[in-house]
Short mmCIF file of C-alpha atoms and ligand atoms in Angstrom, two decimals:
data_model
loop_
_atom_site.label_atom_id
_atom_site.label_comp_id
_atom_site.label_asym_id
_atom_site.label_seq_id
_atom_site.Cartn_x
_atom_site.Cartn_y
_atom_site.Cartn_z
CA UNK A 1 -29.17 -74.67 170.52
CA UNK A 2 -31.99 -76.37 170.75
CA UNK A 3 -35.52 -75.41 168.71
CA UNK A 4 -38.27 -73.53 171.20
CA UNK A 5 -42.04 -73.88 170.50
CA UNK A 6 -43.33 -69.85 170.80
CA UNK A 7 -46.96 -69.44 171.19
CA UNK A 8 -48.61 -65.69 170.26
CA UNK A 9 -52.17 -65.39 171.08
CA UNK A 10 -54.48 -62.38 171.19
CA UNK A 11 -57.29 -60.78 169.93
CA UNK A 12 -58.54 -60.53 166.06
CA UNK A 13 -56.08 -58.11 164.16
CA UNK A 14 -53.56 -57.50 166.25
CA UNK A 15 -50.77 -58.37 163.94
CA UNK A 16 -50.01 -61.67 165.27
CA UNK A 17 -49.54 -63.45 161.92
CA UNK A 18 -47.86 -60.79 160.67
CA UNK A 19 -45.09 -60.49 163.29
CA UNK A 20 -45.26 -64.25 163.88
CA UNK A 21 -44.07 -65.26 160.35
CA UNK A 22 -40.91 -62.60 161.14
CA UNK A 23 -39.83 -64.01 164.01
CA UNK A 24 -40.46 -67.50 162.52
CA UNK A 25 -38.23 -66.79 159.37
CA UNK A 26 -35.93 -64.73 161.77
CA UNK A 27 -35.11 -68.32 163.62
CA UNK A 28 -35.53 -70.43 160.95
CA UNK A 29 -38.79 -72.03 162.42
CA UNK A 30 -41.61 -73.30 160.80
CA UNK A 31 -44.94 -70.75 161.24
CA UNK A 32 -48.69 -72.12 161.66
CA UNK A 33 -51.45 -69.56 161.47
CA UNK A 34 -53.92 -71.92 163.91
CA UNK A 35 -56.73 -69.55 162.39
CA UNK A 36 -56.42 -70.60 158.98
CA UNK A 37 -57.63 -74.34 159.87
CA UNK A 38 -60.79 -72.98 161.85
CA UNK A 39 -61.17 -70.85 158.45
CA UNK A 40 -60.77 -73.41 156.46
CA UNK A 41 -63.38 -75.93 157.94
CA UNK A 42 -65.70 -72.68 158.09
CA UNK A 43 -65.39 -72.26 154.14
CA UNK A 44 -66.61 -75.71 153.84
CA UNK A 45 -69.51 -75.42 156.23
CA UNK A 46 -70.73 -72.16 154.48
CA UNK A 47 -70.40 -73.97 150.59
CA UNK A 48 -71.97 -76.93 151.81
CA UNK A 49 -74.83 -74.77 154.08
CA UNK A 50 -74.92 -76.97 157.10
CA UNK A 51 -76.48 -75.43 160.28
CA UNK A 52 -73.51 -73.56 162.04
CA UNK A 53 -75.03 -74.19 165.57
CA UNK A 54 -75.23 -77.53 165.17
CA UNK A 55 -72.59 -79.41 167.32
CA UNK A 56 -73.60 -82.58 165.38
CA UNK A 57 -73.52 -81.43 161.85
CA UNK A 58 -70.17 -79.43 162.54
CA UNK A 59 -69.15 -83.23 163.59
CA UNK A 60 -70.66 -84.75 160.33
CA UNK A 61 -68.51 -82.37 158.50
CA UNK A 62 -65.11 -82.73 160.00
CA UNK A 63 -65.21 -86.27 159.67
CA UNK A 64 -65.59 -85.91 156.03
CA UNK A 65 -62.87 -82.97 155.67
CA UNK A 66 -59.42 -82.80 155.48
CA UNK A 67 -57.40 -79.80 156.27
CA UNK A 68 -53.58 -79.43 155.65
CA UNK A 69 -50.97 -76.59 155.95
CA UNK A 70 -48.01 -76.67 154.08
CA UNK A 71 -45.12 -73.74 154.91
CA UNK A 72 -44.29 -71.72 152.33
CA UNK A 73 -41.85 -69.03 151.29
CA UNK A 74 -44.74 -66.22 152.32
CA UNK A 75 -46.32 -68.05 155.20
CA UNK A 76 -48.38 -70.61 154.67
CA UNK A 77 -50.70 -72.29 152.43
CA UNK A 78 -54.13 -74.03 153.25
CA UNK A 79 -55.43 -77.18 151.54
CA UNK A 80 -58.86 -77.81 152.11
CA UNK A 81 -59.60 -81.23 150.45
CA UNK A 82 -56.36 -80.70 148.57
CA UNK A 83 -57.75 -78.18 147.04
CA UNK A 84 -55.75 -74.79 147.81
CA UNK A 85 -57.86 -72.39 149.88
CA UNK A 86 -55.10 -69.73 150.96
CA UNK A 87 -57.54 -66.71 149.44
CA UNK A 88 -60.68 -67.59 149.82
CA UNK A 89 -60.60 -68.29 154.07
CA UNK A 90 -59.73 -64.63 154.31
CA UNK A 91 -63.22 -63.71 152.86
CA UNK A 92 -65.18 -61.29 154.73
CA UNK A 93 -67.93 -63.98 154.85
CA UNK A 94 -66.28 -66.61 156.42
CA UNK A 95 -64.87 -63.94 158.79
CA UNK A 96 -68.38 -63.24 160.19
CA UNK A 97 -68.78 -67.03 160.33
CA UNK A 98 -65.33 -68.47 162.07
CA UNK A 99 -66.22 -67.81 165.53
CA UNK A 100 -69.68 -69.70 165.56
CA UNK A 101 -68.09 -72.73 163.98
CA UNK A 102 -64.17 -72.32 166.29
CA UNK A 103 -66.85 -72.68 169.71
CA UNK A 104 -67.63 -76.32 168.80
CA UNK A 105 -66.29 -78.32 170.83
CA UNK A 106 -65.56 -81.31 168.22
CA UNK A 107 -64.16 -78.87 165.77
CA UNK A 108 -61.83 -77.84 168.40
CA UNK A 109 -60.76 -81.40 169.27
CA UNK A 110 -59.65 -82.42 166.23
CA UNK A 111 -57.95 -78.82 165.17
CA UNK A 112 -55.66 -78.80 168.72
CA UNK A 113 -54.77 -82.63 167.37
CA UNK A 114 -53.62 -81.21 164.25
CA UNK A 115 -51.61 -78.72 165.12
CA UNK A 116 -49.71 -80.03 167.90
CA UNK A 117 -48.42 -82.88 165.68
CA UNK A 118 -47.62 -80.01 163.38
CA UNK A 119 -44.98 -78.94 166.13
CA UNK A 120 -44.18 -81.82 167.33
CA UNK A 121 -40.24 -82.03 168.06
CA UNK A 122 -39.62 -79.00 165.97
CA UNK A 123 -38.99 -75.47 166.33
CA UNK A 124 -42.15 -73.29 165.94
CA UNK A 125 -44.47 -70.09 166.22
CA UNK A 126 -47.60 -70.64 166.44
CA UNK A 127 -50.27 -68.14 166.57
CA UNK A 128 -53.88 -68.19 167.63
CA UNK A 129 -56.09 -67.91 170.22
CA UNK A 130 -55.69 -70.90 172.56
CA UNK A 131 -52.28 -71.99 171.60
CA UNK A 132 -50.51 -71.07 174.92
CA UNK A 133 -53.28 -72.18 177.04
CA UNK A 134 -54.10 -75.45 175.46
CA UNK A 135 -52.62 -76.24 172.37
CA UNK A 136 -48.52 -75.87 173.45
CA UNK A 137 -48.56 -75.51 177.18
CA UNK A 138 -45.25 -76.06 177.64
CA UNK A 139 -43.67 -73.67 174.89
CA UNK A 140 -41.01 -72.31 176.29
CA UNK A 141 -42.31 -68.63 175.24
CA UNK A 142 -45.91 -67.49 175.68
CA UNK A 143 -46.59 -63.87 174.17
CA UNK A 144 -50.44 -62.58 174.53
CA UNK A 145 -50.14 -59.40 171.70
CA UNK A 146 -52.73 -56.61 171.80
CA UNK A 147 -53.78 -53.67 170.58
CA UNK A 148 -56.96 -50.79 170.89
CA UNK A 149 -59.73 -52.06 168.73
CA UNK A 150 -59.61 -48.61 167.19
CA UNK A 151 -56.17 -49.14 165.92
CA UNK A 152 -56.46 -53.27 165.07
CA UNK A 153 -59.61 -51.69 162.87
CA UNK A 154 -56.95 -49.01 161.69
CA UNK A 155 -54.39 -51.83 160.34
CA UNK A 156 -56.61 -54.16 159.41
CA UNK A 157 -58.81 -51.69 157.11
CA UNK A 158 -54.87 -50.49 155.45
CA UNK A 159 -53.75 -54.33 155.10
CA UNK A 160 -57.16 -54.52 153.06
CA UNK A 161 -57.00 -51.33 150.81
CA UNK A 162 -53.97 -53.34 149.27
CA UNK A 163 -55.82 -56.08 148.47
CA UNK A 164 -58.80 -53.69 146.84
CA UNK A 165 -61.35 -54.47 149.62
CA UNK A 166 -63.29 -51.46 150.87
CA UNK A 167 -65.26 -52.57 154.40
CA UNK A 168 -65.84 -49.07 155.85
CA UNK A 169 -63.45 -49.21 158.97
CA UNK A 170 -66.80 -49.03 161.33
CA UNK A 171 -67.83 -51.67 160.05
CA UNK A 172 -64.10 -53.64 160.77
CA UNK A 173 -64.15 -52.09 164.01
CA UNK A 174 -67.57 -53.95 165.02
CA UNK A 175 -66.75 -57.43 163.53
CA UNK A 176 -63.59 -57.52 165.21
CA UNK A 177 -65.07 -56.39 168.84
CA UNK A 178 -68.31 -58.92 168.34
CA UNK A 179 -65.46 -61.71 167.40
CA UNK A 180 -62.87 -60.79 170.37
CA UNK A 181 -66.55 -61.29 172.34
CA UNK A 182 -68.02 -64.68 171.07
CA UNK A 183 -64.02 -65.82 170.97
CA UNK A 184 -63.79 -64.94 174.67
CA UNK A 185 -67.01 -66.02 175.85
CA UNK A 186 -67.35 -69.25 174.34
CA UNK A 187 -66.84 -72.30 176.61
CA UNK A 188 -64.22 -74.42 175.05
CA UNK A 189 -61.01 -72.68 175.57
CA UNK A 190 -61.94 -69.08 175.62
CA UNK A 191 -59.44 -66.66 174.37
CA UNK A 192 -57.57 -65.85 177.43
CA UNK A 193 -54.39 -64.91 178.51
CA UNK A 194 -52.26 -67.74 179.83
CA UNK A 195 -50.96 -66.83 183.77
CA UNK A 196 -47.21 -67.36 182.20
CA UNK A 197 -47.57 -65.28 179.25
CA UNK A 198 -45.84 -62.01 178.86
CA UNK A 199 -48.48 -59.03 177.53
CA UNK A 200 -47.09 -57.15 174.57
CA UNK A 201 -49.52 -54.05 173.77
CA UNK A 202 -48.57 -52.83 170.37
CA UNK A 203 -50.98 -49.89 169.78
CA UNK A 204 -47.78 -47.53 169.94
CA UNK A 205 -45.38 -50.45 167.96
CA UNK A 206 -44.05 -50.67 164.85
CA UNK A 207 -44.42 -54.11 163.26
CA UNK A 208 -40.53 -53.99 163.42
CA UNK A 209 -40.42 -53.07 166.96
CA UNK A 210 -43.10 -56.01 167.90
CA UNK A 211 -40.87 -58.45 166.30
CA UNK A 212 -37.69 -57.44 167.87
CA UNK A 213 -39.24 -57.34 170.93
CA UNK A 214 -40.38 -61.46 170.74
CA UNK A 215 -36.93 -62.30 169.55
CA UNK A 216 -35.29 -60.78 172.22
CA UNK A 217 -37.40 -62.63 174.48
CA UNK A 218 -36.96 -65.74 172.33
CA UNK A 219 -32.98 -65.31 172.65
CA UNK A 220 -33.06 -65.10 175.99
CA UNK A 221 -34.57 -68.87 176.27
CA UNK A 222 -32.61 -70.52 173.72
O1 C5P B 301 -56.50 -65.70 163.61
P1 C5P B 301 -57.76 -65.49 162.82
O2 C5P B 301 -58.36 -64.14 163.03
O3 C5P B 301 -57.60 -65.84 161.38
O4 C5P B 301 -58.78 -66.55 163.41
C1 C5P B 301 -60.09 -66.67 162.94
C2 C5P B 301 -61.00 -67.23 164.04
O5 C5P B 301 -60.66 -68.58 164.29
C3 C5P B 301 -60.95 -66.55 165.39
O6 C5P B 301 -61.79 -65.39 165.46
C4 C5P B 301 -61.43 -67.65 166.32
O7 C5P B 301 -62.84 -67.75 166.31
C5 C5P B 301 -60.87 -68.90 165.65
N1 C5P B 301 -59.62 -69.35 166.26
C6 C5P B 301 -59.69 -70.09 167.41
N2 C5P B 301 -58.56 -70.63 167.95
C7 C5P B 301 -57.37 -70.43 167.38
C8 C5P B 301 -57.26 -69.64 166.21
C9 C5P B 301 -58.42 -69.09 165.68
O8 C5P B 301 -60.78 -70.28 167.95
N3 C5P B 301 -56.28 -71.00 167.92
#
């Protein structure tokens, strides 16, 4: 059969990646966490301290950047000038930053270029917040995945207990509801459903139950 592009979008920490990279390895796609690029260029803006709401100096930047993702047995990993960045994107810091710099229009631009000729011709799951609204618009499955902020807060606080890093889960809970708001808001392509998407809530899901439930949609368009 031939490959399928599948596009998951949704708010911040509502397993996406997580659930993405199963069905991914499930199929025997390649994965691309769309998030990880607007991280990446956000790590560079914060160590070289341009002026984040500056559409020109975001510009300045990009042209002098160069972001690549490379598949890997757990994922993904993220070059950032060749220089392996896979960690440090996922610091709280450039967490708080990510959505300022992912409204620029420029930044956008060049990210959307990126990652469709990442998925060009092949068979992929991509996950982010625009992908099935302007990135793939003609994957042949759209999922939009949700979840309560209380319980995104919930999993994301657990996921970071393993990796030693204590935010107090109020303060999770607020910086993912203030970046569901500027990522929704902005007005480059907002984080929105797509009208053919199917809506999977997974407050009351396993991980394992979200995942079955996108490859059984995935089967049924192959
Ligand atoms: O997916 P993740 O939470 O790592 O994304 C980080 C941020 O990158 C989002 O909050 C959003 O501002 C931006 N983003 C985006 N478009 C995408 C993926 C991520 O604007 N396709």
């Amino acid at each position: 059969t031939k490959p399928i592009q599948i596009a998951i979008d949704g708010p911040a920490a509502a397993g996406k990646s997580t659930i993405a990279k199963i069905v991914a390895e499930k199929l025997g796609y390649i994965y691309i966490d769309t998030g990880a690029m607007y991280r990446a260029i956000t790590l560079k803006a914060l160590t070289e301290g341009i002026n984040m709401a500056s559409n020109e100096e975001a510009g300045q930047l990009l042209a002098k950047t160069e972001i690549d993702l490379q598949p890997s047995e757990n994922g993904q990993l993220v070059f950032l000038d060749k220089k392996d960045v896979t960690e440090a994107i996922r610091s709280q810091h450039v967490t708080k930053a990510v959505s300022e710099m992912a409204a620029h229009e420029l930044v956008r631009l060049r990210m959307v270029e990126l990652q469709q000729q990442l998925a060009e011709g092949r068979g992929v799951v991509m996950d982010g917040r625009d992908i099935g609204t302007d990135v793939l618009p003609d994957a042949a499955l759209k999922v939009f995945m949700s979840a309560s902020v209380e319980e995104r807060a919930r999993r994301r606080f657990e996921e970071n207990k393993k990796r030693n890093i204590l935010t107090p889960l109020e303060e999770l809970q607020a910086e993912i509801a203030k970046r569901d708001k500027m990522d929704s808001e902005r007005i480059v392509s907002p984080l929105r459903q797509a009208d053919d998407a199917i809506y999977l809530d997974t407050t009351d899901l396993t991980i394992d139950q979200a995942a079955q439930n996108i490859l059984k949609l995935a089967e049924e368009r192959l």
